[in-house]
Amino acid sequence: MAQSRTKTRVVTGAVLKGLVAASGLGMVLVAPNSAILIDKYLKKLDKRDAARTLQYMKYRKLITVHEQGGECEYKLTTKGRDRYEKIVLDELAIPMPRSWDGKWRMIVFDIPVGLRKQHDELLRRLKLLKFLMLQQSVWVHPFGCEKEVGVLLYTLGLEKYASFLVVETGNFTAHAESYFKRRNILV
């Protein structure tokens, strides 16, 4: 029975995460039937679906497979790394604590014109993460999000063009607080 598109995406994402978890380089040595990789890193997946997905990923050029001495080496390609980074960005979310600590998390950036695609993707992701734009390159959020912003900037290759600040006071606080209250983010 063929996998549905949704199930294939979920399994492909899990296999990509497994490969990256197995090695920071996205490369792992496994037995020819890939059972070791699946057993060790992907215990929640059906072995047949994971093996089929590895073949699919090879066909789609997300991974390369090199057989040597009865073992297979699975390695992420550039296309596979890009797909993994997209999965990481899509799963990025800022946790909402029960109470607000009264501090604002601010990201300030100045991105060169040559990086327009990354700039636009950063703005799109900041909106999805429910940041408030104070100025075109100044955005704030009420909850702790240093890790999430760090992942976002690193994945987009913009970490040297941005600064992350934690601010307690400023002339924007009343406006920002009412904005987040209207959207039921702050109680």
CSV table of C-alpha atoms in Angstrom, one decimal:
chain,number,residue,atom,x,y,z
A,1,MET,CA,0.0,0.0,0.0
A,2,ALA,CA,1.4,3.4,-1.0
A,3,GLN,CA,2.1,6.1,1.6
A,4,SER,CA,-0.1,9.2,1.5
A,5,ARG,CA,1.7,12.5,0.7
A,6,THR,CA,1.2,13.7,4.3
A,7,LYS,CA,2.5,10.5,5.8
A,8,THR,CA,5.5,10.6,3.4
A,9,ARG,CA,6.3,14.2,4.4
A,10,VAL,CA,6.1,13.3,8.1
A,11,VAL,CA,8.2,10.2,7.7
A,12,THR,CA,10.7,12.1,5.5
A,13,GLY,CA,11.0,14.8,8.1
A,14,ALA,CA,11.6,12.2,10.8
A,15,VAL,CA,14.2,10.4,8.8
A,16,LEU,CA,16.0,13.8,8.1
A,17,LYS,CA,15.9,14.6,11.8
A,18,GLY,CA,17.2,11.1,12.5
A,19,LEU,CA,20.1,11.5,10.1
A,20,VAL,CA,21.0,14.9,11.5
A,21,ALA,CA,20.7,13.6,15.1
A,22,ALA,CA,22.9,10.6,14.3
A,23,SER,CA,25.6,12.9,13.2
A,24,GLY,CA,26.1,16.7,13.2
A,25,LEU,CA,27.4,16.3,9.7
A,26,GLY,CA,24.2,14.5,8.5
A,27,MET,CA,26.1,11.3,7.7
A,28,VAL,CA,25.8,7.9,9.4
A,29,LEU,CA,27.0,4.4,8.7
A,30,VAL,CA,24.4,1.6,8.9
A,31,ALA,CA,23.8,-2.0,7.9
A,32,PRO,CA,22.7,-2.6,4.3
A,33,ASN,CA,19.0,-2.9,5.3
A,34,SER,CA,19.3,0.3,7.3
A,35,ALA,CA,17.7,-1.4,10.4
A,36,ILE,CA,20.4,-0.1,12.7
A,37,LEU,CA,19.6,3.5,11.8
A,38,ILE,CA,15.9,3.0,12.1
A,39,ASP,CA,16.1,1.1,15.3
A,40,LYS,CA,18.5,3.5,17.0
A,41,TYR,CA,17.1,6.9,15.9
A,42,LEU,CA,13.7,6.3,14.6
A,43,LYS,CA,12.0,3.9,17.0
A,44,LYS,CA,8.6,5.4,16.5
A,45,LEU,CA,8.5,4.8,12.8
A,46,ASP,CA,7.4,1.7,11.0
A,47,LYS,CA,10.6,0.1,9.6
A,48,ARG,CA,9.1,-0.6,6.2
A,49,ASP,CA,7.9,3.1,5.9
A,50,ALA,CA,11.3,4.4,7.0
A,51,ALA,CA,13.2,2.1,4.5
A,52,ARG,CA,10.8,3.1,1.7
A,53,THR,CA,11.3,6.8,2.7
A,54,LEU,CA,15.1,6.4,2.5
A,55,GLN,CA,14.7,5.1,-1.1
A,56,TYR,CA,12.4,8.0,-1.8
A,57,MET,CA,14.9,10.5,-0.4
A,58,LYS,CA,17.6,8.9,-2.5
A,59,TYR,CA,15.4,9.3,-5.6
A,60,ARG,CA,14.7,12.9,-4.7
A,61,LYS,CA,18.4,13.5,-4.2
A,62,LEU,CA,18.0,14.5,-0.5
A,63,ILE,CA,20.6,11.9,0.5
A,64,THR,CA,23.4,10.0,-1.1
A,65,VAL,CA,24.1,6.3,-0.4
A,66,HIS,CA,27.5,4.8,-0.7
A,67,GLU,CA,27.9,1.0,-0.1
A,68,GLN,CA,31.2,-0.2,1.1
A,69,GLY,CA,32.1,-3.5,2.8
A,70,GLY,CA,28.5,-4.5,3.6
A,71,GLU,CA,27.7,-1.1,5.1
A,72,CYS,CA,25.9,1.8,3.7
A,73,GLU,CA,26.8,5.5,4.3
A,74,TYR,CA,23.8,7.8,4.2
A,75,LYS,CA,24.8,11.5,3.8
A,76,LEU,CA,22.6,14.5,3.4
A,77,THR,CA,23.0,16.4,0.2
A,78,THR,CA,22.7,20.2,-0.1
A,79,LYS,CA,19.1,19.7,-1.1
A,80,GLY,CA,18.5,17.5,1.9
A,81,ARG,CA,20.1,20.0,4.2
A,82,ASP,CA,17.9,22.7,2.8
A,83,ARG,CA,14.8,20.6,3.4
A,84,TYR,CA,15.9,19.9,6.9
A,85,GLU,CA,16.4,23.6,7.6
A,86,LYS,CA,12.9,24.3,6.2
A,87,ILE,CA,11.5,21.7,8.6
A,88,VAL,CA,13.3,23.3,11.5
A,89,LEU,CA,12.0,26.8,10.6
A,90,ASP,CA,8.4,25.4,10.1
A,91,GLU,CA,8.5,23.9,13.6
A,92,LEU,CA,9.9,27.0,15.2
A,93,ALA,CA,7.5,28.4,17.9
A,94,ILE,CA,7.9,30.6,20.9
A,95,PRO,CA,6.5,29.1,24.1
A,96,MET,CA,4.0,31.2,26.0
A,97,PRO,CA,4.6,31.1,29.8
A,98,ARG,CA,1.7,31.5,32.2
A,99,SER,CA,2.9,34.9,33.3
A,100,TRP,CA,4.8,37.7,31.7
A,101,ASP,CA,8.1,38.9,33.2
A,102,GLY,CA,7.6,42.5,32.1
A,103,LYS,CA,10.6,42.4,29.7
A,104,TRP,CA,10.6,42.9,26.0
A,105,ARG,CA,12.7,40.8,23.6
A,106,MET,CA,13.9,43.0,20.7
A,107,ILE,CA,15.6,42.1,17.5
A,108,VAL,CA,17.3,44.9,15.6
A,109,PHE,CA,18.8,44.2,12.2
A,110,ASP,CA,20.5,45.9,9.2
A,111,ILE,CA,20.6,43.4,6.3
A,112,PRO,CA,22.5,44.3,3.1
A,113,VAL,CA,20.5,44.7,-0.1
A,114,GLY,CA,22.2,41.7,-1.7
A,115,LEU,CA,20.5,39.4,0.9
A,116,ARG,CA,17.0,40.4,0.0
A,117,LYS,CA,15.6,36.9,-0.1
A,118,GLN,CA,16.8,36.1,3.4
A,119,HIS,CA,15.6,39.5,4.6
A,120,ASP,CA,12.1,38.8,3.3
A,121,GLU,CA,12.1,35.3,4.8
A,122,LEU,CA,13.2,36.8,8.2
A,123,LEU,CA,10.3,39.3,8.1
A,124,ARG,CA,7.8,36.5,7.1
A,125,ARG,CA,9.0,34.3,10.0
A,126,LEU,CA,8.9,37.1,12.5
A,127,LYS,CA,5.3,37.8,11.6
A,128,LEU,CA,4.5,34.0,12.0
A,129,LEU,CA,6.1,34.1,15.4
A,130,LYS,CA,3.8,37.0,16.3
A,131,PHE,CA,6.5,39.7,16.7
A,132,LEU,CA,5.4,43.4,16.6
A,133,MET,CA,7.2,45.6,14.1
A,134,LEU,CA,8.2,48.9,15.8
A,135,GLN,CA,10.2,50.1,12.8
A,136,GLN,CA,11.1,48.3,9.6
A,137,SER,CA,14.1,46.6,11.2
A,138,VAL,CA,13.1,46.7,14.9
A,139,TRP,CA,10.7,44.0,16.1
A,140,VAL,CA,9.6,43.0,19.7
A,141,HIS,CA,8.0,40.1,21.5
A,142,PRO,CA,7.0,39.8,25.1
A,143,PHE,CA,8.2,36.3,25.8
A,144,GLY,CA,11.7,34.6,26.0
A,145,CYS,CA,12.7,33.7,22.4
A,146,GLU,CA,16.5,34.1,22.3
A,147,LYS,CA,16.9,30.5,21.2
A,148,GLU,CA,14.2,30.6,18.6
A,149,VAL,CA,15.6,33.9,17.1
A,150,GLY,CA,19.1,32.4,17.2
A,151,VAL,CA,18.0,29.4,15.2
A,152,LEU,CA,16.1,31.6,12.8
A,153,LEU,CA,19.1,33.9,12.2
A,154,TYR,CA,21.5,31.1,11.9
A,155,THR,CA,19.4,29.1,9.5
A,156,LEU,CA,19.0,32.2,7.3
A,157,GLY,CA,22.7,33.1,7.6
A,158,LEU,CA,21.9,36.5,9.1
A,159,GLU,CA,23.4,36.3,12.6
A,160,LYS,CA,26.1,38.9,11.9
A,161,TYR,CA,23.5,41.4,10.7
A,162,ALA,CA,21.2,41.3,13.8
A,163,SER,CA,21.3,42.0,17.5
A,164,PHE,CA,19.0,40.6,20.2
A,165,LEU,CA,18.2,42.8,23.2
A,166,VAL,CA,16.2,42.3,26.3
A,167,VAL,CA,14.5,45.7,27.2
A,168,GLU,CA,12.5,46.5,30.3
A,169,THR,CA,11.5,50.1,29.6
A,170,GLY,CA,11.1,52.4,26.5
A,171,ASN,CA,8.6,54.7,24.9
A,172,PHE,CA,7.1,51.8,22.9
A,173,THR,CA,6.0,49.7,25.9
A,174,ALA,CA,2.4,51.0,26.3
A,175,HIS,CA,1.8,50.5,22.6
A,176,ALA,CA,3.3,47.1,22.5
A,177,GLU,CA,1.5,45.9,25.6
A,178,SER,CA,-1.9,47.0,24.2
A,179,TYR,CA,-1.1,45.3,20.8
A,180,PHE,CA,-0.3,42.0,22.4
A,181,LYS,CA,-3.3,42.2,24.8
A,182,ARG,CA,-5.6,42.8,21.9
A,183,ARG,CA,-4.3,39.6,20.3
A,184,ASN,CA,-4.7,37.6,23.5
A,185,ILE,CA,-1.0,37.0,23.7
A,186,LEU,CA,-0.6,38.9,27.0
A,187,VAL,CA,-3.3,38.5,29.6
